Coordinates of C-alpha atoms in Angstrom, one line a residue:
X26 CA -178.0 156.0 84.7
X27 CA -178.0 152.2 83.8
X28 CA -181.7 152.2 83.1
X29 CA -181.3 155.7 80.9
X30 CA -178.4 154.0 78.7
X31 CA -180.3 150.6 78.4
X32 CA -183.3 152.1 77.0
X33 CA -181.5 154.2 74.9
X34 CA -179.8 151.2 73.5
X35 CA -183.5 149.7 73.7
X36 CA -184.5 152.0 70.8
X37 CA -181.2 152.2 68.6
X38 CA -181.6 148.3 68.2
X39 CA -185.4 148.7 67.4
X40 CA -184.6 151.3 65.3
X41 CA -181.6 149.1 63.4
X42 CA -184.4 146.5 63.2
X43 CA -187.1 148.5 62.1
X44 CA -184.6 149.4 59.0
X45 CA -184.0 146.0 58.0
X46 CA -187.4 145.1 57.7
X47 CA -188.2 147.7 55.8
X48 CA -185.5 146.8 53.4
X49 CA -186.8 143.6 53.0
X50 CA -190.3 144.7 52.6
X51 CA -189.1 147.2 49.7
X52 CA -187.5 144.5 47.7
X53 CA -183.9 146.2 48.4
X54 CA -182.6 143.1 49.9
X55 CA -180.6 140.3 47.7
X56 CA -182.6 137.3 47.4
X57 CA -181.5 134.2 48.2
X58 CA -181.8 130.8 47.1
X59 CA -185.0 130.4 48.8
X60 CA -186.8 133.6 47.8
X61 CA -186.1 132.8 44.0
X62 CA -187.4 129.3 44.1
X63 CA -190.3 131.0 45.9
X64 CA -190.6 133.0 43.7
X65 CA -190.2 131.3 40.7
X66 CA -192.8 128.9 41.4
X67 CA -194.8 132.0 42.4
X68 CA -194.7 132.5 38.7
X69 CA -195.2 129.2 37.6
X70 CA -198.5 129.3 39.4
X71 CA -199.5 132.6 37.8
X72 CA -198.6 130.7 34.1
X73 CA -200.8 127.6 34.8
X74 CA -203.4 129.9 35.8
X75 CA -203.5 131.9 32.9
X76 CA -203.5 128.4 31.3
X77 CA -206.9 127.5 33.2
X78 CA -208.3 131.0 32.1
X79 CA -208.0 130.4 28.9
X80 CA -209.6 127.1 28.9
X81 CA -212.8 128.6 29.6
X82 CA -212.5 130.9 26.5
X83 CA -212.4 130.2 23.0
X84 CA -208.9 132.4 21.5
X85 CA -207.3 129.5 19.8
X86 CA -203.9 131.0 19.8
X87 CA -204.0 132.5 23.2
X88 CA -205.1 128.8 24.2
X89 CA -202.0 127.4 22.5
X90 CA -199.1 130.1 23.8
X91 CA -201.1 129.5 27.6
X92 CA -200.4 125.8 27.1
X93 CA -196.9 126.2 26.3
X94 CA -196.0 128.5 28.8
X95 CA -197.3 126.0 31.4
X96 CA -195.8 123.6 30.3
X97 CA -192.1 125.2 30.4
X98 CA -193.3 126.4 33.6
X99 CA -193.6 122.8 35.0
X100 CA -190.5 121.9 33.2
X101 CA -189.0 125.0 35.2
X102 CA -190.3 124.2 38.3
X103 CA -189.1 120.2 38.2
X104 CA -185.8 121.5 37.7
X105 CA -186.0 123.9 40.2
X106 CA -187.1 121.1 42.9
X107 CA -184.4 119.2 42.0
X108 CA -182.2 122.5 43.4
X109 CA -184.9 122.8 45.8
X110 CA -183.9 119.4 47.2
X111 CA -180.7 119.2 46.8
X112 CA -180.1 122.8 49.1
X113 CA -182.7 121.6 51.5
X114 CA -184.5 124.9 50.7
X115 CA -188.4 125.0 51.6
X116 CA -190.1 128.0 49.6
X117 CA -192.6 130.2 51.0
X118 CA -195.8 129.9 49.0
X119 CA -197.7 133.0 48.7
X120 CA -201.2 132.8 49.7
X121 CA -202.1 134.4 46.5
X122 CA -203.1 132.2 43.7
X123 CA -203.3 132.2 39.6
X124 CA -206.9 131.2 40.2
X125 CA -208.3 134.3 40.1
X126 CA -207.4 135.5 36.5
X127 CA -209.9 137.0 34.8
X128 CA -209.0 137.7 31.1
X129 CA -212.1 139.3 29.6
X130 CA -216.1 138.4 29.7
X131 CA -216.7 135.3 28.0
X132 CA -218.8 137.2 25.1
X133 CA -215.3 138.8 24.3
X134 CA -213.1 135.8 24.3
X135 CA -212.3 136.0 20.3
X136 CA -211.7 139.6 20.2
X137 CA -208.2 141.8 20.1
X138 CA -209.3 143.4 23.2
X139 CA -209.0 139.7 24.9
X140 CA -205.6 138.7 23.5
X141 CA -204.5 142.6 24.9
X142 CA -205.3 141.5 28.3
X143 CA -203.8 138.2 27.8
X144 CA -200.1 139.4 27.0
X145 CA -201.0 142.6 29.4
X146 CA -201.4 140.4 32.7
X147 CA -198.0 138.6 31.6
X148 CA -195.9 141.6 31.3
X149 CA -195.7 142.8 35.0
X150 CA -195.3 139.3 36.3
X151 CA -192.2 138.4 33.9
X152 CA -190.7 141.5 34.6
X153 CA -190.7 140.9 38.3
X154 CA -189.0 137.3 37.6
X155 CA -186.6 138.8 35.4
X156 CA -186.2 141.1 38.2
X157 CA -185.7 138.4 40.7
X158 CA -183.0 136.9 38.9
X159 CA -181.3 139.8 38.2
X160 CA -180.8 140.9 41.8
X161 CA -180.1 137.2 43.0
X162 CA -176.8 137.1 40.0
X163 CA -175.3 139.8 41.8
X164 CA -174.5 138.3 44.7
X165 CA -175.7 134.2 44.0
X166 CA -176.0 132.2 47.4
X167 CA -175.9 128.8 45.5
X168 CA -173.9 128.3 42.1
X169 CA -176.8 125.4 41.1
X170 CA -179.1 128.1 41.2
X171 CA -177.2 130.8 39.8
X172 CA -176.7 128.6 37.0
X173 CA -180.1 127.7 36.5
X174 CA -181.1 132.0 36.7
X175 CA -178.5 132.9 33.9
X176 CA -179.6 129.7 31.9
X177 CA -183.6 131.2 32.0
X178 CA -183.0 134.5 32.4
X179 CA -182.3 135.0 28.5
X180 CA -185.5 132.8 27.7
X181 CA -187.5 135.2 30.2
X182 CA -186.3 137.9 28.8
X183 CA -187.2 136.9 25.0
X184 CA -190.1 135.9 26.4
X185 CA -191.1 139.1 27.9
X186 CA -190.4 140.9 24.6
X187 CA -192.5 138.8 22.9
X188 CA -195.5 139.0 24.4
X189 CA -194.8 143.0 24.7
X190 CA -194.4 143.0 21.4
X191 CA -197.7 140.6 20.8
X192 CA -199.9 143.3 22.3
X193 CA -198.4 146.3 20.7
X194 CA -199.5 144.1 17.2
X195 CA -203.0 143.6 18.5

């Protein structure tokens, strides 16, 4: 009878853990302190790689708006160690990298259809910062960083518009 109730047990735990995970895997979870510096720099990556994109093609103003995203990014991200260090936090980079952006074919890189993709690959990854930050201010883990997230959550935001806005005009 021991063994019966002890396996039964066995699999209710599993099952509890099994639920969890799944939670997490969903993005249902709050993050914490550590998944949106992760994340953030996640981000920062993706900017300076649309940055290194660009350089290989010739849109002047796609050049200029790439620039100055990185370098807000970097600003972003020196702050962010700062946090980082002071919380003793150590992010999880994603294996994933910015490196692989491919805007358009090189005997495109002047035309509208270019600048489209250019705003187009930004949208989906500022929406899943803003996202970030919006589920780590509901319940905030570290008032440094929740300070920092409703401090750049506006500039993401009116940010994200922009660029959606950008391609709508192209």
């Amino acid at each position: 009878m021991r063994i019966f109730v002890a396996i039964i047990l066995a699999f209710i735990s599993t099952a509890a853990l099994a639920d969890s995970t799944g939670e997490q895997m969903r993005g249902d979870r709050v993050p914490n302190a550590t998944d949106v510096i992760s994340g953030l720099y996640a981000f920062g990556r993706f900017q300076q790689g649309l940055l290194e994109s660009t350089d290989l093609k010739g849109n002047a103003e796609v050049k200029n708006l790439a620039a100055l995203r990185a370098e807000e990014a970097a600003k972003r991200d020196k702050a962010l160690k700062e946090i980082q260090d002071a919380i003793g936090a150590e992010p999880r980079l994603s294996k994933a990298t910015s490196a692989g952006i491919d805007l358009a074919k090189p005997d495109d890189a002047e035309g509208p259809a270019y600048v489209r993709t250019f705003y187009a690959a930004q949208i989906p990854e500022y929406e899943s910062a803003i996202n970030l930050l919006e589920r780590y201010l509901r319940t905030p883990d570290n008032p440094a960083l929740a300070a920092f997230a409703r401090e750049h959550l506006p500039v993401l935001r009116a940010q994200l518009k922009d660029a959606e806005r950008t391609m709508a005009d192209k």
